[in-house]
Amino acid sequence: MMMKKTILALAALAFMAWGCSSDDENSSQPTEITAGTDVRPTWQAPNYDLYEQAMVVEVQLQDTLTKYVSSQDLLCATIGGEVRGVAAPLEVENKYVFPLTIASNDAGVAVGLSYYCDKLHRIFTIDWTTFDASVAPTGTGGIYQPKFIK
């Protein structure tokens, strides 16, 4: 009887220890991003005079990417596959921001966002937000700090 209780106790401890070493521990580890082979894109800012509206925001990179940012990086906004805004990083108070102006003739259209990281030689692309010329230039949330890596 004593042997049976000891075996059950050991099994319970092993199960608890296994349960405690879940992915929660791994999620606190910094994400290592592998380098790619993308070349620096030749994105060109549009002629803003051709569009009726402009959306101006300061975009910050998510924490996972901040250690890779350099002055050679680029951020590009697209609407319907067309480049509608391009920004290079600007260092402000030891942080980089991308002052991005996006042009459109229509409100509410989908805006994509691409980030070229020169140190990693990679382009990260996401579906980002909808065009809204009335959005504040700075603030908090997904529009100001988009998640390129989940």
CSV table of N, CA and C in Angstrom, one decimal:
chain,number,residue,atom,x,y,z
A,1,MET,N,0.8,-1.2,0.0
A,1,MET,CA,0.0,0.0,0.0
A,1,MET,C,0.9,1.3,0.0
A,2,MET,N,1.9,1.3,0.8
A,2,MET,CA,2.8,2.4,0.9
A,2,MET,C,3.5,2.6,-0.5
A,3,MET,N,3.9,1.5,-1.1
A,3,MET,CA,4.6,1.6,-2.4
A,3,MET,C,3.7,2.2,-3.5
A,4,LYS,N,2.4,1.8,-3.4
A,4,LYS,CA,1.4,2.4,-4.4
A,4,LYS,C,1.3,3.9,-4.2
A,5,LYS,N,1.2,4.4,-2.9
A,5,LYS,CA,1.1,5.8,-2.7
A,5,LYS,C,2.3,6.5,-3.1
A,6,THR,N,3.5,5.9,-2.9
A,6,THR,CA,4.8,6.6,-3.3
A,6,THR,C,4.8,6.7,-4.8
A,7,ILE,N,4.4,5.7,-5.5
A,7,ILE,CA,4.4,5.7,-7.0
A,7,ILE,C,3.4,6.8,-7.5
A,8,LEU,N,2.2,6.8,-6.9
A,8,LEU,CA,1.2,7.8,-7.3
A,8,LEU,C,1.8,9.2,-7.0
A,9,ALA,N,2.4,9.4,-5.9
A,9,ALA,CA,2.9,10.7,-5.5
A,9,ALA,C,4.0,11.2,-6.5
A,10,LEU,N,4.9,10.2,-6.9
A,10,LEU,CA,5.9,10.5,-7.9
A,10,LEU,C,5.4,10.8,-9.2
A,11,ALA,N,4.4,10.1,-9.6
A,11,ALA,CA,3.7,10.3,-10.9
A,11,ALA,C,3.0,11.7,-10.9
A,12,ALA,N,2.4,12.0,-9.8
A,12,ALA,CA,1.7,13.4,-9.7
A,12,ALA,C,2.8,14.5,-9.8
A,13,LEU,N,3.9,14.3,-9.1
A,13,LEU,CA,4.9,15.3,-9.1
A,13,LEU,C,5.5,15.5,-10.5
A,14,ALA,N,5.7,14.4,-11.2
A,14,ALA,CA,6.3,14.4,-12.6
A,14,ALA,C,5.3,15.1,-13.5
A,15,PHE,N,4.0,14.8,-13.3
A,15,PHE,CA,3.0,15.4,-14.2
A,15,PHE,C,2.9,16.9,-13.9
A,16,MET,N,3.0,17.3,-12.7
A,16,MET,CA,3.0,18.7,-12.3
A,16,MET,C,4.2,19.5,-12.9
A,17,ALA,N,5.4,18.8,-12.8
A,17,ALA,CA,6.6,19.4,-13.3
A,17,ALA,C,6.5,19.6,-14.8
A,18,TRP,N,6.0,18.6,-15.5
A,18,TRP,CA,5.9,18.7,-16.9
A,18,TRP,C,4.9,19.8,-17.3
A,19,GLY,N,3.8,19.9,-16.5
A,19,GLY,CA,2.8,20.9,-16.8
A,19,GLY,C,3.4,22.3,-16.5
A,20,CYS,N,4.3,22.5,-15.6
A,20,CYS,CA,4.8,23.8,-15.3
A,20,CYS,C,5.8,24.3,-16.4
A,21,SER,N,6.4,23.3,-17.1
A,21,SER,CA,7.4,23.7,-18.1
A,21,SER,C,6.7,23.9,-19.4
A,22,SER,N,5.7,24.7,-19.4
A,22,SER,CA,4.9,25.0,-20.6
A,22,SER,C,5.5,26.0,-21.5
A,23,ASP,N,4.8,26.4,-22.6
A,23,ASP,CA,5.3,27.4,-23.5
A,23,ASP,C,5.4,28.8,-22.9
A,24,ASP,N,4.8,28.9,-21.7
A,24,ASP,CA,4.8,30.2,-21.1
A,24,ASP,C,6.3,30.7,-20.8
A,25,GLU,N,7.1,29.7,-20.5
A,25,GLU,CA,8.5,30.0,-20.3
A,25,GLU,C,9.2,30.4,-21.6
A,26,ASN,N,8.9,29.7,-22.6
A,26,ASN,CA,9.5,30.0,-23.9
A,26,ASN,C,9.0,31.4,-24.5
A,27,SER,N,7.8,31.8,-24.2
A,27,SER,CA,7.2,33.0,-24.7
A,27,SER,C,7.9,34.2,-24.2
A,28,SER,N,8.6,34.1,-23.0
A,28,SER,CA,9.3,35.3,-22.5
A,28,SER,C,10.7,35.4,-23.1
A,29,GLN,N,11.2,34.3,-23.8
A,29,GLN,CA,12.5,34.4,-24.5
A,29,GLN,C,12.4,35.3,-25.7
A,30,PRO,N,13.5,36.1,-25.9
A,30,PRO,CA,13.4,37.0,-27.1
A,30,PRO,C,13.3,36.2,-28.4
A,31,THR,N,12.6,36.7,-29.3
A,31,THR,CA,12.4,36.0,-30.6
A,31,THR,C,13.6,36.3,-31.4
A,32,GLU,N,14.2,35.2,-31.9
A,32,GLU,CA,15.4,35.4,-32.8
A,32,GLU,C,14.9,35.3,-34.2
A,33,ILE,N,15.2,36.3,-35.0
A,33,ILE,CA,14.7,36.4,-36.4
A,33,ILE,C,15.8,36.1,-37.3
A,34,THR,N,15.6,35.2,-38.3
A,34,THR,CA,16.6,34.8,-39.2
A,34,THR,C,16.7,35.8,-40.3
A,35,ALA,N,18.0,36.0,-40.8
A,35,ALA,CA,18.3,36.9,-41.9
A,35,ALA,C,17.7,36.3,-43.2
A,36,GLY,N,17.5,37.2,-44.1
A,36,GLY,CA,17.0,36.8,-45.4
A,36,GLY,C,17.9,37.2,-46.5
A,37,THR,N,17.4,37.3,-47.7
A,37,THR,CA,18.2,37.7,-48.9
A,37,THR,C,17.6,38.8,-49.7
A,38,ASP,N,16.6,39.5,-49.1
A,38,ASP,CA,15.9,40.6,-49.8
A,38,ASP,C,16.9,41.7,-50.0
A,39,VAL,N,16.8,42.3,-51.2
A,39,VAL,CA,17.6,43.5,-51.5
A,39,VAL,C,16.8,44.7,-51.1
A,40,ARG,N,17.5,45.8,-50.9
A,40,ARG,CA,16.8,47.1,-50.5
A,40,ARG,C,15.8,47.5,-51.6
A,41,PRO,N,14.6,47.7,-51.3
A,41,PRO,CA,13.6,48.0,-52.4
A,41,PRO,C,13.8,49.4,-52.9
A,42,THR,N,13.3,49.7,-54.0
A,42,THR,CA,13.4,51.1,-54.6
A,42,THR,C,12.0,51.8,-54.5
A,43,TRP,N,11.3,51.6,-53.4
A,43,TRP,CA,10.0,52.3,-53.2
A,43,TRP,C,10.2,53.8,-53.4
A,44,GLN,N,9.3,54.4,-54.2
A,44,GLN,CA,9.3,55.9,-54.3
A,44,GLN,C,8.0,56.5,-53.8
A,45,ALA,N,8.1,57.5,-53.1
A,45,ALA,CA,6.9,58.2,-52.6
A,45,ALA,C,6.1,58.7,-53.7
A,46,PRO,N,4.8,58.7,-53.6
A,46,PRO,CA,3.9,59.1,-54.7
A,46,PRO,C,4.0,60.7,-54.8
A,47,ASN,N,3.4,61.2,-55.8
A,47,ASN,CA,3.2,62.6,-56.0
A,47,ASN,C,1.9,62.9,-55.2
A,48,TYR,N,2.1,63.5,-54.0
A,48,TYR,CA,0.9,63.7,-53.2
A,48,TYR,C,-0.1,64.7,-53.7
A,49,ASP,N,0.3,65.5,-54.7
A,49,ASP,CA,-0.6,66.5,-55.4
A,49,ASP,C,-1.7,65.7,-56.2
A,50,LEU,N,-1.4,64.5,-56.5
A,50,LEU,CA,-2.4,63.7,-57.3
A,50,LEU,C,-3.5,63.1,-56.5
A,51,TYR,N,-3.5,63.3,-55.2
A,51,TYR,CA,-4.5,62.7,-54.3
A,51,TYR,C,-5.2,63.8,-53.5
A,52,GLU,N,-6.4,63.5,-53.1
A,52,GLU,CA,-7.3,64.4,-52.4
A,52,GLU,C,-7.0,64.4,-50.9
A,53,GLN,N,-6.5,63.3,-50.4
A,53,GLN,CA,-6.4,63.2,-48.9
A,53,GLN,C,-5.0,62.6,-48.5
A,54,ALA,N,-4.6,63.0,-47.3
A,54,ALA,CA,-3.4,62.4,-46.8
A,54,ALA,C,-3.6,62.0,-45.3
A,55,MET,N,-3.1,60.9,-45.0
A,55,MET,CA,-3.1,60.3,-43.6
A,55,MET,C,-1.6,60.4,-43.1
A,56,VAL,N,-1.4,61.0,-42.0
A,56,VAL,CA,0.0,61.2,-41.5
A,56,VAL,C,0.1,60.5,-40.1
A,57,VAL,N,1.0,59.6,-40.0
A,57,VAL,CA,1.2,58.9,-38.7
A,57,VAL,C,2.7,58.7,-38.5
A,58,GLU,N,3.0,58.6,-37.2
A,58,GLU,CA,4.4,58.2,-36.8
A,58,GLU,C,4.3,56.7,-36.4
A,59,VAL,N,5.0,55.9,-37.2
A,59,VAL,CA,5.0,54.4,-36.9
A,59,VAL,C,6.2,54.1,-36.1
A,60,GLN,N,6.0,53.3,-35.1
A,60,GLN,CA,7.2,52.7,-34.3
A,60,GLN,C,7.2,51.2,-34.6
A,61,LEU,N,8.4,50.7,-34.6
A,61,LEU,CA,8.5,49.2,-34.8
A,61,LEU,C,8.2,48.5,-33.5
A,62,GLN,N,7.6,47.3,-33.6
A,62,GLN,CA,7.4,46.5,-32.4
A,62,GLN,C,8.7,46.2,-31.7
A,63,ASP,N,8.7,45.9,-30.4
A,63,ASP,CA,9.9,45.7,-29.7
A,63,ASP,C,10.8,44.6,-30.3
A,64,THR,N,10.2,43.6,-30.8
A,64,THR,CA,10.9,42.4,-31.4
A,64,THR,C,11.9,42.9,-32.5
A,65,LEU,N,11.5,44.0,-33.2
A,65,LEU,CA,12.3,44.4,-34.4
A,65,LEU,C,13.2,45.6,-34.0
A,66,THR,N,13.0,46.3,-32.9
A,66,THR,CA,13.8,47.5,-32.6
A,66,THR,C,15.3,47.3,-32.6
A,67,LYS,N,15.8,46.1,-32.2
A,67,LYS,CA,17.2,46.0,-32.1
A,67,LYS,C,17.9,45.8,-33.5
A,68,TYR,N,17.1,45.7,-34.5
A,68,TYR,CA,17.6,45.5,-35.9
A,68,TYR,C,17.5,46.8,-36.7
A,69,VAL,N,16.8,47.8,-36.2
A,69,VAL,CA,16.5,49.0,-37.0
A,69,VAL,C,17.9,49.8,-37.3
A,70,SER,N,17.9,50.3,-38.5
A,70,SER,CA,19.1,51.1,-38.9
A,70,SER,C,18.6,52.3,-39.8
A,71,SER,N,19.4,53.2,-40.1
A,71,SER,CA,19.1,54.3,-41.0
A,71,SER,C,18.8,53.9,-42.4
A,72,GLN,N,19.2,52.7,-42.8
A,72,GLN,CA,19.0,52.2,-44.1
A,72,GLN,C,17.6,51.5,-44.3
A,73,ASP,N,16.8,51.4,-43.3
A,73,ASP,CA,15.5,50.7,-43.3
A,73,ASP,C,14.5,51.6,-44.1
A,74,LEU,N,13.4,51.0,-44.5
A,74,LEU,CA,12.4,51.7,-45.2
A,74,LEU,C,11.0,51.2,-44.8
A,75,LEU,N,10.0,52.0,-44.8
A,75,LEU,CA,8.6,51.6,-44.5
A,75,LEU,C,7.8,52.1,-45.7
A,76,CYS,N,6.9,51.3,-46.1
A,76,CYS,CA,6.1,51.5,-47.3
A,76,CYS,C,4.6,51.2,-47.1
A,77,ALA,N,3.8,52.2,-47.4
A,77,ALA,CA,2.3,51.9,-47.3
A,77,ALA,C,1.8,51.7,-48.7
A,78,THR,N,0.9,50.8,-48.9
A,78,THR,CA,0.3,50.5,-50.2
A,78,THR,C,-1.2,50.5,-50.1
A,79,ILE,N,-1.8,50.9,-51.2
A,79,ILE,CA,-3.3,50.8,-51.3
A,79,ILE,C,-3.5,50.1,-52.7
A,80,GLY,N,-4.2,49.0,-52.7
A,80,GLY,CA,-4.5,48.3,-54.0
A,80,GLY,C,-3.2,48.0,-54.7
A,81,GLY,N,-2.1,47.7,-54.0
A,81,GLY,CA,-0.9,47.3,-54.6
A,81,GLY,C,0.0,48.4,-55.1
A,82,GLU,N,-0.5,49.7,-55.0
A,82,GLU,CA,0.3,50.9,-55.4
A,82,GLU,C,0.9,51.5,-54.1
A,83,VAL,N,2.2,51.9,-54.3
A,83,VAL,CA,2.9,52.6,-53.2
A,83,VAL,C,2.2,54.0,-53.0
A,84,ARG,N,1.8,54.2,-51.8
A,84,ARG,CA,1.1,55.4,-51.4
A,84,ARG,C,1.8,56.2,-50.3
A,85,GLY,N,2.9,55.7,-49.8
A,85,GLY,CA,3.7,56.4,-48.8
A,85,GLY,C,5.0,55.7,-48.6
A,86,VAL,N,6.1,56.4,-48.4
A,86,VAL,CA,7.4,55.8,-48.0
A,86,VAL,C,8.0,56.6,-47.0
A,87,ALA,N,8.7,56.0,-46.0
A,87,ALA,CA,9.4,56.7,-44.9
A,87,ALA,C,10.6,56.0,-44.6
A,88,ALA,N,11.6,56.8,-44.2
A,88,ALA,CA,12.9,56.3,-43.7
A,88,ALA,C,12.8,56.6,-42.2
A,89,PRO,N,13.5,55.8,-41.4
A,89,PRO,CA,13.5,56.0,-39.9
A,89,PRO,C,14.1,57.3,-39.5
A,90,LEU,N,13.6,57.9,-38.5
A,90,LEU,CA,14.1,59.1,-37.9
A,90,LEU,C,14.3,58.8,-36.4
A,91,GLU,N,15.5,59.2,-35.9
A,91,GLU,CA,15.8,58.9,-34.5
A,91,GLU,C,15.3,60.1,-33.6
A,92,VAL,N,14.4,59.7,-32.7
A,92,VAL,CA,13.9,60.7,-31.8
A,92,VAL,C,14.0,60.2,-30.4
A,93,GLU,N,14.7,60.8,-29.5
A,93,GLU,CA,14.9,60.5,-28.1
A,93,GLU,C,15.4,59.0,-28.0
A,94,ASN,N,16.4,58.6,-28.7
A,94,ASN,CA,17.0,57.2,-28.7
A,94,ASN,C,16.0,56.2,-29.2
A,95,LYS,N,15.0,56.5,-29.9
A,95,LYS,CA,14.1,55.6,-30.5
A,95,LYS,C,13.9,56.0,-32.0
A,96,TYR,N,13.6,55.0,-32.8
A,96,TYR,CA,13.4,55.3,-34.2
A,96,TYR,C,11.9,55.3,-34.5
A,97,VAL,N,11.4,56.3,-35.2
A,97,VAL,CA,10.0,56.4,-35.7
A,97,VAL,C,10.1,56.6,-37.2
A,98,PHE,N,9.0,56.2,-37.9
A,98,PHE,CA,8.9,56.4,-39.3
A,98,PHE,C,7.8,57.4,-39.5
A,99,PRO,N,8.1,58.6,-39.9
A,99,PRO,CA,7.0,59.6,-40.2
A,99,PRO,C,6.4,59.3,-41.6
A,100,LEU,N,5.3,58.7,-41.6
A,100,LEU,CA,4.7,58.2,-42.8
A,100,LEU,C,3.5,59.0,-43.2
A,101,THR,N,3.5,59.5,-44.5
A,101,THR,CA,2.4,60.2,-45.1
A,101,THR,C,1.8,59.3,-46.2
A,102,ILE,N,0.5,59.0,-46.1
A,102,ILE,CA,-0.1,58.1,-47.0
A,102,ILE,C,-1.2,58.8,-47.8
A,103,ALA,N,-1.2,58.7,-49.1
A,103,ALA,CA,-2.1,59.4,-50.0
A,103,ALA,C,-3.2,58.5,-50.5
A,104,SER,N,-4.4,59.1,-50.6
A,104,SER,CA,-5.5,58.4,-51.1
A,104,SER,C,-6.6,59.3,-51.6
A,105,ASN,N,-7.4,58.9,-52.5
A,105,ASN,CA,-8.6,59.6,-52.9
A,105,ASN,C,-9.9,59.1,-52.2
A,106,ASP,N,-9.8,58.0,-51.5
A,106,ASP,CA,-10.9,57.3,-50.9
A,106,ASP,C,-10.7,57.0,-49.5
A,107,ALA,N,-11.6,57.3,-48.6
A,107,ALA,CA,-11.5,56.9,-47.2
A,107,ALA,C,-12.0,55.5,-47.0
A,108,GLY,N,-11.5,54.8,-46.0
A,108,GLY,CA,-11.9,53.5,-45.7
A,108,GLY,C,-11.3,52.3,-46.5
A,109,VAL,N,-10.4,52.6,-47.4
A,109,VAL,CA,-9.8,51.6,-48.2
A,109,VAL,C,-8.6,50.9,-47.4
A,110,ALA,N,-8.4,49.7,-47.7
A,110,ALA,CA,-7.4,48.9,-47.0
A,110,ALA,C,-6.0,49.4,-47.3
A,111,VAL,N,-5.2,49.5,-46.2
A,111,VAL,CA,-3.8,49.9,-46.4
A,111,VAL,C,-2.9,48.8,-45.9
A,112,GLY,N,-1.9,48.4,-46.8
A,112,GLY,CA,-0.9,47.4,-46.4
A,112,GLY,C,0.4,48.1,-46.0
A,113,LEU,N,1.2,47.5,-45.3
A,113,LEU,CA,2.4,48.1,-44.8
A,113,LEU,C,3.6,47.1,-45.0
A,114,SER,N,4.7,47.6,-45.5
A,114,SER,CA,5.9,46.7,-45.7
A,114,SER,C,7.0,47.4,-45.0
A,115,TYR,N,7.8,46.6,-44.3
A,115,TYR,CA,9.0,47.1,-43.6
A,115,TYR,C,10.2,46.4,-44.2
A,116,TYR,N,11.2,47.2,-44.7
A,116,TYR,CA,12.4,46.6,-45.1
A,116,TYR,C,13.5,46.8,-44.0
A,117,CYS,N,14.0,45.7,-43.5
A,117,CYS,CA,15.1,45.8,-42.5
A,117,CYS,C,16.4,45.5,-43.2
A,118,ASP,N,17.3,46.5,-43.2
A,118,ASP,CA,18.6,46.3,-43.9
A,118,ASP,C,19.5,45.4,-43.2
A,119,LYS,N,19.5,45.4,-41.8
A,119,LYS,CA,20.4,44.4,-41.1
A,119,LYS,C,20.0,43.0,-41.3
A,120,LEU,N,18.7,42.7,-41.5
A,120,LEU,CA,18.2,41.3,-41.7
A,120,LEU,C,18.1,41.0,-43.2
A,121,HIS,N,18.1,42.0,-44.1
A,121,HIS,CA,17.9,41.8,-45.5
A,121,HIS,C,16.5,41.1,-45.7
A,122,ARG,N,15.5,41.6,-45.0
A,122,ARG,CA,14.2,41.0,-45.1
A,122,ARG,C,13.1,42.1,-45.3
A,123,ILE,N,12.0,41.8,-46.0
A,123,ILE,CA,10.9,42.6,-46.1
A,123,ILE,C,9.7,41.9,-45.4
A,124,PHE,N,9.1,42.6,-44.4
A,124,PHE,CA,8.0,42.1,-43.6
A,124,PHE,C,6.8,42.9,-44.2
A,125,THR,N,5.7,42.2,-44.5
A,125,THR,CA,4.5,42.8,-45.0
A,125,THR,C,3.3,42.3,-44.3
A,126,ILE,N,2.4,43.3,-44.0
A,126,ILE,CA,1.1,43.0,-43.3
A,126,ILE,C,0.0,43.8,-43.9
A,127,ASP,N,-1.3,43.3,-43.6
A,127,ASP,CA,-2.5,44.1,-43.8
A,127,ASP,C,-2.5,44.9,-42.6
A,128,TRP,N,-2.6,46.2,-42.8
A,128,TRP,CA,-2.4,47.1,-41.6
A,128,TRP,C,-3.6,47.7,-41.1
A,129,THR,N,-4.2,48.6,-41.8
A,129,THR,CA,-5.4,49.4,-41.3
A,129,THR,C,-6.2,49.9,-42.5
A,130,THR,N,-7.2,50.7,-42.2
A,130,THR,CA,-7.9,51.4,-43.3
A,130,THR,C,-7.6,52.8,-43.3
A,131,PHE,N,-7.6,53.4,-44.5
A,131,PHE,CA,-7.3,54.8,-44.7
A,131,PHE,C,-8.3,55.7,-44.0
A,132,ASP,N,-7.7,56.6,-43.2
A,132,ASP,CA,-8.5,57.6,-42.4
A,132,ASP,C,-7.7,58.8,-42.2
A,133,ALA,N,-8.0,59.9,-43.0
A,133,ALA,CA,-7.2,61.1,-43.0
A,133,ALA,C,-7.4,61.8,-41.7
A,134,SER,N,-8.4,61.5,-40.9
A,134,SER,CA,-8.6,62.2,-39.6
A,134,SER,C,-7.8,61.6,-38.4
A,135,VAL,N,-7.1,60.5,-38.6
A,135,VAL,CA,-6.4,59.8,-37.6
A,135,VAL,C,-5.3,60.7,-37.0
A,136,ALA,N,-5.1,60.7,-35.7
A,136,ALA,CA,-4.0,61.5,-35.1
A,136,ALA,C,-2.6,61.0,-35.6
A,137,PRO,N,-1.7,62.0,-35.8
A,137,PRO,CA,-0.3,61.6,-36.2
A,137,PRO,C,0.4,60.7,-35.2
A,138,THR,N,0.2,60.9,-33.9
A,138,THR,CA,0.8,60.0,-32.9
A,138,THR,C,-0.3,59.5,-31.9
A,139,GLY,N,0.1,58.4,-31.3
A,139,GLY,CA,-0.9,57.8,-30.4
A,139,GLY,C,-0.4,56.4,-30.0
A,140,THR,N,-1.3,55.6,-29.5
A,140,THR,CA,-1.0,54.2,-29.1
A,140,THR,C,-1.9,53.2,-29.9
A,141,GLY,N,-1.4,52.0,-29.9
A,141,GLY,CA,-2.2,51.0,-30.6
A,141,GLY,C,-1.6,50.4,-31.8
A,142,GLY,N,-2.3,49.5,-32.5
A,142,GLY,CA,-1.8,48.8,-33.6
A,142,GLY,C,-1.5,49.6,-34.8
A,143,ILE,N,-2.1,50.8,-35.0
A,143,ILE,CA,-1.8,51.6,-36.1
A,143,ILE,C,-0.5,52.3,-35.9
A,144,TYR,N,-0.1,52.6,-34.7
A,144,TYR,CA,1.2,53.2,-34.5
A,144,TYR,C,2.4,52.3,-34.2
A,145,GLN,N,2.1,51.1,-33.8
A,145,GLN,CA,3.1,50.1,-33.6
A,145,GLN,C,2.6,48.7,-34.1
A,146,PRO,N,2.6,48.6,-35.5
A,146,PRO,CA,2.0,47.4,-36.1
A,146,PRO,C,2.9,46.2,-35.8
A,147,LYS,N,2.2,45.0,-35.8
A,147,LYS,CA,2.9,43.7,-35.5
A,147,LYS,C,3.2,43.0,-36.8
A,148,PHE,N,4.5,43.1,-37.1
A,148,PHE,CA,5.0,42.5,-38.3
A,148,PHE,C,5.3,41.0,-38.0
A,149,ILE,N,5.7,40.7,-36.7
A,149,ILE,CA,6.0,39.4,-36.3
A,149,ILE,C,5.1,39.1,-35.1
A,150,LYS,N,4.4,37.9,-35.2
A,150,LYS,CA,3.4,37.5,-34.2
A,150,LYS,C,4.0,36.5,-33.3
